[in-house]
Amino acid sequence: MPSLESSALTPAVVAGGAAVVALAAWAVRQKRAVDWERALERVSHGVVVIRVSSVLAFDMNDRGFSVATGFVVDRTLGIIMTNRHVITTGPVTADAVLFNNEEIELTPLYADPEHDFGFFSYNTADVKFMRLQQVPLAPSAARVGLEVRVVGNDAGEKISILSGTIARVDRAAPSYGPHTYNDNNTF
């Protein structure tokens, strides 16, 4: 291997090579940033704030008013996915606030008895001023090391974004204790 003193690896060549590597790394980061920007722009038009008013349910939820996150999984049929504890097992009235502040009425469609997910439906004709984006589900794409962005509505504020990396895909469902909802079977 040639030494730095040889004409093949002068300090200028080494510095130039490091600059090319740094430039390539910067270009990859920029492309990822642009890709994330585009993806977040699309996804943000499918994420909604869900406002729920509920009575005391027979098995887990207190009565009251709450806000949560949901996302459109089928814009043709008007289906929004959220958590089971948002839909509750008792009667609720709910609406969604869209990205453009438009409000649509929601109807509980399904609350899974084992996992913490459920669906609301909405009348697609009620969406007048924006085109909702459907957020595709891709559980088979989840893998350790995958860079992700979590888009939601933290405490009812529209569109909060957290970045992270998937650390595990084999984790057991959490146990929150007696008299609360426990996800018995993790997929």
CSV table of C-alpha atoms in Angstrom, one decimal:
chain,number,residue,atom,x,y,z
A,1,MET,CA,0.0,0.0,0.0
A,2,PRO,CA,1.4,3.4,-0.9
A,3,SER,CA,2.3,5.8,1.8
A,4,LEU,CA,1.3,9.5,2.1
A,5,GLU,CA,4.7,10.4,0.9
A,6,SER,CA,4.2,8.7,-2.4
A,7,SER,CA,2.9,10.7,-5.3
A,8,ALA,CA,-0.3,8.6,-5.5
A,9,LEU,CA,-1.7,9.6,-2.1
A,10,THR,CA,-0.8,13.2,-1.6
A,11,PRO,CA,-2.7,15.2,1.2
A,12,ALA,CA,-4.7,16.9,-1.5
A,13,VAL,CA,-5.9,13.6,-2.9
A,14,VAL,CA,-6.8,12.3,0.6
A,15,ALA,CA,-8.6,15.6,1.4
A,16,GLY,CA,-10.4,15.4,-2.0
A,17,GLY,CA,-11.5,11.9,-1.4
A,18,ALA,CA,-12.8,12.8,2.0
A,19,ALA,CA,-14.7,15.7,0.5
A,20,VAL,CA,-16.3,13.4,-2.1
A,21,VAL,CA,-17.3,11.0,0.6
A,22,ALA,CA,-18.7,13.8,2.7
A,23,LEU,CA,-20.5,15.2,-0.3
A,24,ALA,CA,-22.0,11.8,-1.1
A,25,ALA,CA,-23.2,11.4,2.5
A,26,TRP,CA,-24.7,14.9,2.4
A,27,ALA,CA,-26.5,14.1,-0.9
A,28,VAL,CA,-27.9,10.9,0.6
A,29,ARG,CA,-29.2,12.8,3.6
A,30,GLN,CA,-30.7,15.5,1.4
A,31,LYS,CA,-32.5,12.9,-0.8
A,32,ARG,CA,-33.8,11.2,2.4
A,33,ALA,CA,-35.0,14.6,3.7
A,34,VAL,CA,-36.7,15.3,0.4
A,35,ASP,CA,-38.3,11.8,0.4
A,36,TRP,CA,-39.4,12.3,4.0
A,37,GLU,CA,-40.8,15.7,3.1
A,38,ARG,CA,-42.9,14.3,0.2
A,39,ALA,CA,-44.1,11.3,2.3
A,40,LEU,CA,-45.1,13.6,5.2
A,41,GLU,CA,-46.9,15.9,2.9
A,42,ARG,CA,-49.0,13.0,1.6
A,43,VAL,CA,-49.5,11.3,4.9
A,44,SER,CA,-50.5,14.6,6.7
A,45,HIS,CA,-53.6,14.7,4.4
A,46,GLY,CA,-54.7,11.4,5.7
A,47,VAL,CA,-54.1,11.9,9.4
A,48,VAL,CA,-57.0,13.4,11.4
A,49,VAL,CA,-57.8,14.6,14.9
A,50,ILE,CA,-60.6,12.5,16.4
A,51,ARG,CA,-62.8,14.1,19.0
A,52,VAL,CA,-64.8,11.7,21.1
A,53,SER,CA,-67.5,12.2,23.7
A,54,SER,CA,-68.3,8.9,25.5
A,55,VAL,CA,-70.4,7.5,28.3
A,56,LEU,CA,-69.1,5.1,31.0
A,57,ALA,CA,-68.4,1.9,29.1
A,58,PHE,CA,-69.1,-1.5,30.7
A,59,ASP,CA,-65.5,-2.7,30.5
A,60,MET,CA,-62.8,-0.1,30.4
A,61,ASN,CA,-63.4,3.5,29.5
A,62,ASP,CA,-64.4,6.4,31.6
A,63,ARG,CA,-67.0,8.9,30.5
A,64,GLY,CA,-65.8,12.2,29.1
A,65,PHE,CA,-64.3,14.0,26.2
A,66,SER,CA,-61.0,13.0,24.6
A,67,VAL,CA,-58.9,13.7,21.5
A,68,ALA,CA,-56.9,11.1,19.5
A,69,THR,CA,-55.3,10.4,16.2
A,70,GLY,CA,-56.7,8.5,13.3
A,71,PHE,CA,-55.8,7.9,9.7
A,72,VAL,CA,-57.7,7.2,6.5
A,73,VAL,CA,-57.2,3.6,5.4
A,74,ASP,CA,-59.9,3.6,2.8
A,75,ARG,CA,-61.0,6.9,1.3
A,76,THR,CA,-63.4,5.3,-1.1
A,77,LEU,CA,-65.4,3.6,1.6
A,78,GLY,CA,-64.7,6.3,4.2
A,79,ILE,CA,-62.8,4.3,6.9
A,80,ILE,CA,-60.5,5.7,9.5
A,81,MET,CA,-58.3,3.5,11.7
A,82,THR,CA,-57.5,4.4,15.3
A,83,ASN,CA,-57.1,2.7,18.6
A,84,ARG,CA,-59.8,0.5,20.3
A,85,HIS,CA,-59.7,2.6,23.4
A,86,VAL,CA,-60.7,5.6,21.3
A,87,ILE,CA,-63.8,4.0,19.8
A,88,THR,CA,-64.6,2.4,23.2
A,89,THR,CA,-67.0,-0.4,23.8
A,90,GLY,CA,-69.8,1.9,24.8
A,91,PRO,CA,-71.8,4.5,22.9
A,92,VAL,CA,-69.9,7.5,21.6
A,93,THR,CA,-70.3,10.6,19.4
A,94,ALA,CA,-67.3,11.5,17.4
A,95,ASP,CA,-66.0,13.7,14.7
A,96,ALA,CA,-62.8,14.2,12.8
A,97,VAL,CA,-60.9,17.4,12.1
A,98,LEU,CA,-59.1,17.2,8.8
A,99,PHE,CA,-55.8,18.8,7.8
A,100,ASN,CA,-57.6,21.8,6.4
A,101,ASN,CA,-59.8,22.2,9.6
A,102,GLU,CA,-62.9,20.7,7.9
A,103,GLU,CA,-65.0,18.7,10.3
A,104,ILE,CA,-66.8,15.4,9.5
A,105,GLU,CA,-69.0,13.2,11.6
A,106,LEU,CA,-67.7,9.7,12.5
A,107,THR,CA,-69.6,6.5,13.3
A,108,PRO,CA,-68.0,3.7,15.2
A,109,LEU,CA,-67.6,0.8,12.8
A,110,TYR,CA,-65.5,-1.9,14.6
A,111,ALA,CA,-63.5,-2.2,17.9
A,112,ASP,CA,-61.3,-5.3,17.9
A,113,PRO,CA,-61.9,-7.4,21.1
A,114,GLU,CA,-58.2,-8.5,21.4
A,115,HIS,CA,-56.0,-5.8,19.9
A,116,ASP,CA,-55.9,-2.0,20.5
A,117,PHE,CA,-57.3,-1.0,17.1
A,118,GLY,CA,-60.6,-0.1,15.6
A,119,PHE,CA,-62.3,1.7,12.8
A,120,PHE,CA,-64.7,4.7,12.4
A,121,SER,CA,-66.6,5.3,9.2
A,122,TYR,CA,-67.5,8.7,7.6
A,123,ASN,CA,-69.7,9.8,4.7
A,124,THR,CA,-67.3,10.5,1.9
A,125,ALA,CA,-69.7,13.2,0.5
A,126,ASP,CA,-69.1,15.2,3.7
A,127,VAL,CA,-65.5,15.9,2.7
A,128,LYS,CA,-66.0,19.0,0.6
A,129,PHE,CA,-62.8,21.0,0.4
A,130,MET,CA,-59.9,18.7,0.3
A,131,ARG,CA,-58.8,15.3,-1.1
A,132,LEU,CA,-58.0,13.0,1.7
A,133,GLN,CA,-55.0,10.7,1.3
A,134,GLN,CA,-55.2,7.0,2.1
A,135,VAL,CA,-52.4,5.8,4.3
A,136,PRO,CA,-51.4,2.4,3.2
A,137,LEU,CA,-50.7,-0.3,5.8
A,138,ALA,CA,-47.5,-2.3,5.3
A,139,PRO,CA,-46.8,-4.4,8.4
A,140,SER,CA,-44.5,-6.8,6.4
A,141,ALA,CA,-42.2,-3.8,5.8
A,142,ALA,CA,-41.4,-3.4,9.5
A,143,ARG,CA,-37.9,-4.5,10.3
A,144,VAL,CA,-35.3,-3.7,12.9
A,145,GLY,CA,-33.2,-0.7,11.9
A,146,LEU,CA,-35.9,0.9,9.7
A,147,GLU,CA,-36.0,4.7,10.0
A,148,VAL,CA,-39.6,5.8,10.7
A,149,ARG,CA,-41.6,8.9,11.3
A,150,VAL,CA,-44.6,8.8,13.7
A,151,VAL,CA,-47.3,11.3,12.5
A,152,GLY,CA,-50.1,12.1,14.9
A,153,ASN,CA,-51.9,14.6,16.9
A,154,ASP,CA,-50.3,15.0,20.3
A,155,ALA,CA,-52.8,16.3,22.9
A,156,GLY,CA,-55.1,17.3,20.0
A,157,GLU,CA,-52.6,19.5,18.3
A,158,LYS,CA,-52.6,18.9,14.6
A,159,ILE,CA,-49.7,17.1,13.0
A,160,SER,CA,-46.9,16.3,15.4
A,161,ILE,CA,-44.0,14.3,13.9
A,162,LEU,CA,-41.5,12.2,15.8
A,163,SER,CA,-38.6,10.4,14.2
A,164,GLY,CA,-37.3,7.1,15.3
A,165,THR,CA,-35.9,3.7,14.4
A,166,ILE,CA,-37.6,0.4,14.8
A,167,ALA,CA,-35.6,-1.4,17.5
A,168,ARG,CA,-37.7,-4.6,17.9
A,169,VAL,CA,-40.5,-6.4,16.1
A,170,ASP,CA,-40.8,-9.3,18.5
A,171,ARG,CA,-41.9,-7.5,21.7
A,172,ALA,CA,-44.7,-8.9,23.7
A,173,ALA,CA,-47.9,-6.9,24.2
A,174,PRO,CA,-47.8,-4.6,27.2
A,175,SER,CA,-49.8,-5.3,30.3
A,176,TYR,CA,-51.3,-2.2,31.9
A,177,GLY,CA,-52.7,-4.0,35.0
A,178,PRO,CA,-56.1,-5.2,36.1
A,179,HIS,CA,-59.3,-3.3,35.2
A,180,THR,CA,-57.6,-1.7,32.1
A,181,TYR,CA,-57.3,-2.6,28.5
A,182,ASN,CA,-54.5,-5.1,27.8
A,183,ASP,CA,-53.6,-6.1,24.3
A,184,ASN,CA,-53.6,-9.9,24.5
A,185,ASN,CA,-52.2,-10.8,21.1
A,186,THR,CA,-49.6,-8.8,19.4
A,187,PHE,CA,-49.4,-9.2,15.6
